[in-house]
Amino acid sequence: MCPTVRKPVSILFRCDASPKIGLGHVVRCLALADELHRNHGVADVSTIYEVFLPPGSYSSFGTATSCGGPHLQYCAYHSNFSYNGVDVKYSSMPSPSCSGCQWTGFSTEQNFEHFICHETREAVTDPDGNAWYDRSGNEADDKCAWSPAPFLDSGYGYQWEWSNTNSACVQKR
Ligand SMILES: [Zn+2]
């Protein structure tokens, strides 16, 4: 067993925020910086960095925003960026604080779980936005996101998943 000696690394994040663009970018940067700090500044190409936003803040992607923002157009999303030559993948999970991002009877945590399923699987099947999507532009989990109805299993919130094998939305293989 050899201890690994790593050189300290300095990383600078630029994080813009304003009433117009919201705090989403800052919150994402803080979460990523924290995670990179723990991993000595080394981004892992095989990791999907899951970023959760607290109630009262929202994320923005261009002019589109999540719950709480001025242009509600999505509940959560995944994306990627290049950092030191590493393709970093992340999922942005804002608080599901508006009715358009909640499923009837689900708790806040279960609504989060619904989106974790969705965005994490898509970050795997379409990590850079150029892999798995259908002719309508739907990624794997867009096809079954709200229909059939999201469901609970052992208390956790899930959505149905598209299966190429079954050519249908399925709960389990
Ligand atoms: Zn999606």
XYZ file of C-alpha atoms and ligand atoms in Angstrom:
174
model
C 0.000 0.000 0.000
C 1.552 3.305 -1.064
C 0.104 6.580 0.126
C -0.786 8.847 -2.784
C 0.827 12.278 -2.653
C -1.005 14.899 -4.635
C 0.043 18.419 -5.470
C -2.277 21.142 -4.189
C -4.308 22.576 -7.053
C -5.913 26.007 -7.263
C -9.145 26.278 -9.171
C -10.979 29.492 -9.830
C -14.700 29.464 -10.505
C -16.455 32.460 -11.961
C -20.044 32.532 -10.766
C -22.434 35.217 -11.948
C -25.739 35.933 -10.240
C -28.349 38.643 -10.489
C -32.086 39.013 -9.970
C -32.403 38.418 -13.715
C -30.323 35.255 -14.037
C -30.912 33.920 -10.532
C -28.640 32.043 -8.156
C -28.678 28.685 -9.883
C -25.233 29.084 -11.428
C -23.687 30.079 -8.094
C -25.239 27.131 -6.300
C -24.052 24.717 -8.995
C -20.524 26.195 -8.857
C -20.408 25.898 -5.075
C -21.502 22.280 -5.169
C -19.004 21.387 -7.899
C -16.203 23.297 -6.135
C -16.948 21.446 -2.923
C -16.879 18.092 -4.689
C -13.652 18.919 -6.558
C -12.080 20.099 -3.295
C -12.820 16.728 -1.722
C -11.259 14.992 -4.716
C -8.140 17.229 -4.642
C -9.202 19.236 -7.670
C -9.473 16.257 -9.961
C -12.689 15.935 -11.910
C -13.772 12.356 -12.546
C -14.884 11.649 -16.097
C -16.976 8.694 -14.866
C -18.853 10.651 -12.194
C -22.181 12.370 -12.621
C -22.079 15.315 -10.231
C -25.536 15.643 -8.697
C -26.317 19.224 -7.734
C -29.305 19.941 -5.490
C -30.735 23.406 -5.011
C -32.520 24.427 -1.836
C -36.036 25.870 -1.748
C -35.981 29.594 -2.490
C -33.359 29.390 -5.237
C -33.825 28.344 -8.823
C -31.650 27.284 -11.725
C -31.458 28.875 -15.156
C -30.393 27.507 -18.500
C -30.251 30.339 -21.013
C -33.474 32.242 -20.426
C -35.345 29.146 -19.211
C -35.692 28.630 -15.464
C -36.847 26.031 -12.978
C -39.470 26.458 -10.231
C -39.314 29.908 -8.633
C -37.701 31.542 -11.668
C -39.308 34.059 -14.031
C -39.473 31.727 -17.066
C -40.472 28.296 -15.771
C -39.735 25.817 -18.535
C -38.181 22.784 -16.859
C -37.999 20.937 -13.544
C -34.409 19.648 -13.728
C -31.750 19.092 -16.382
C -28.401 17.469 -17.039
C -25.488 18.873 -18.983
C -21.717 18.758 -19.331
C -18.726 21.053 -19.648
C -15.030 20.666 -20.224
C -12.765 21.196 -17.243
C -8.986 20.659 -17.537
C -9.626 18.366 -20.470
C -12.143 16.297 -18.516
C -15.718 16.015 -19.766
C -17.602 16.781 -16.539
C -21.229 15.629 -16.409
C -23.713 16.994 -13.943
C -27.401 16.938 -13.136
C -29.071 20.044 -11.778
C -31.929 19.270 -9.399
C -33.693 22.441 -8.221
C -36.207 22.161 -5.431
C -39.504 20.868 -6.922
C -41.353 23.774 -5.324
C -44.002 24.462 -7.982
C -47.038 22.410 -8.937
C -45.768 21.774 -12.479
C -42.860 19.784 -11.027
C -44.782 17.819 -8.396
C -46.664 14.573 -8.658
C -49.890 14.265 -6.682
C -49.248 12.535 -3.367
C -45.454 12.657 -3.638
C -43.419 14.314 -0.864
C -40.676 16.817 -1.736
C -38.121 14.014 -1.391
C -40.107 11.689 -3.662
C -40.381 14.424 -6.294
C -36.600 14.869 -6.052
C -36.178 11.087 -6.481
C -38.353 11.192 -9.577
C -35.983 13.751 -11.146
C -32.842 11.994 -9.895
C -33.983 8.872 -11.801
C -34.694 10.929 -14.880
C -31.598 13.125 -15.064
C -29.090 10.521 -13.889
C -30.216 7.948 -16.436
C -30.146 10.546 -19.221
C -26.685 11.703 -18.109
C -25.626 8.088 -18.703
C -27.472 7.426 -21.969
C -26.884 10.906 -23.446
C -24.004 12.433 -21.437
C -23.008 15.091 -23.973
C -26.396 15.650 -25.616
C -25.382 13.773 -28.779
C -26.107 10.127 -27.991
C -29.517 8.596 -27.157
C -32.582 10.550 -28.250
C -35.489 9.757 -30.526
C -36.561 11.461 -33.749
C -38.666 13.943 -31.752
C -35.613 14.934 -29.691
C -36.761 13.120 -26.547
C -34.022 11.621 -24.438
C -34.574 8.221 -22.837
C -36.470 9.445 -19.799
C -38.443 12.181 -21.522
C -40.509 9.480 -23.221
C -42.052 8.221 -19.969
C -41.546 11.191 -17.610
C -45.158 11.861 -16.586
C -47.063 9.130 -18.395
C -47.587 6.403 -17.317
C -48.015 7.904 -13.849
C -44.859 8.139 -11.700
C -45.040 5.567 -8.891
C -43.684 4.666 -5.467
C -41.697 1.531 -4.691
C -40.622 0.944 -1.074
C -41.384 4.607 -0.425
C -39.120 5.960 -3.180
C -40.406 8.016 -6.116
C -39.754 6.669 -9.620
C -40.830 7.175 -13.172
C -41.291 4.556 -15.869
C -38.310 4.033 -18.182
C -38.243 3.599 -21.946
C -37.132 0.131 -22.993
C -35.781 -0.497 -26.491
C -36.362 -4.223 -25.923
C -40.050 -3.766 -25.141
C -40.602 -0.642 -27.296
C -42.576 0.653 -24.332
C -42.313 2.310 -20.951
C -41.513 -0.249 -18.253
C -41.220 -0.253 -14.460
C -38.725 -3.100 -14.251
C -36.888 -5.441 -16.574
Zn -35.138 14.540 -19.797
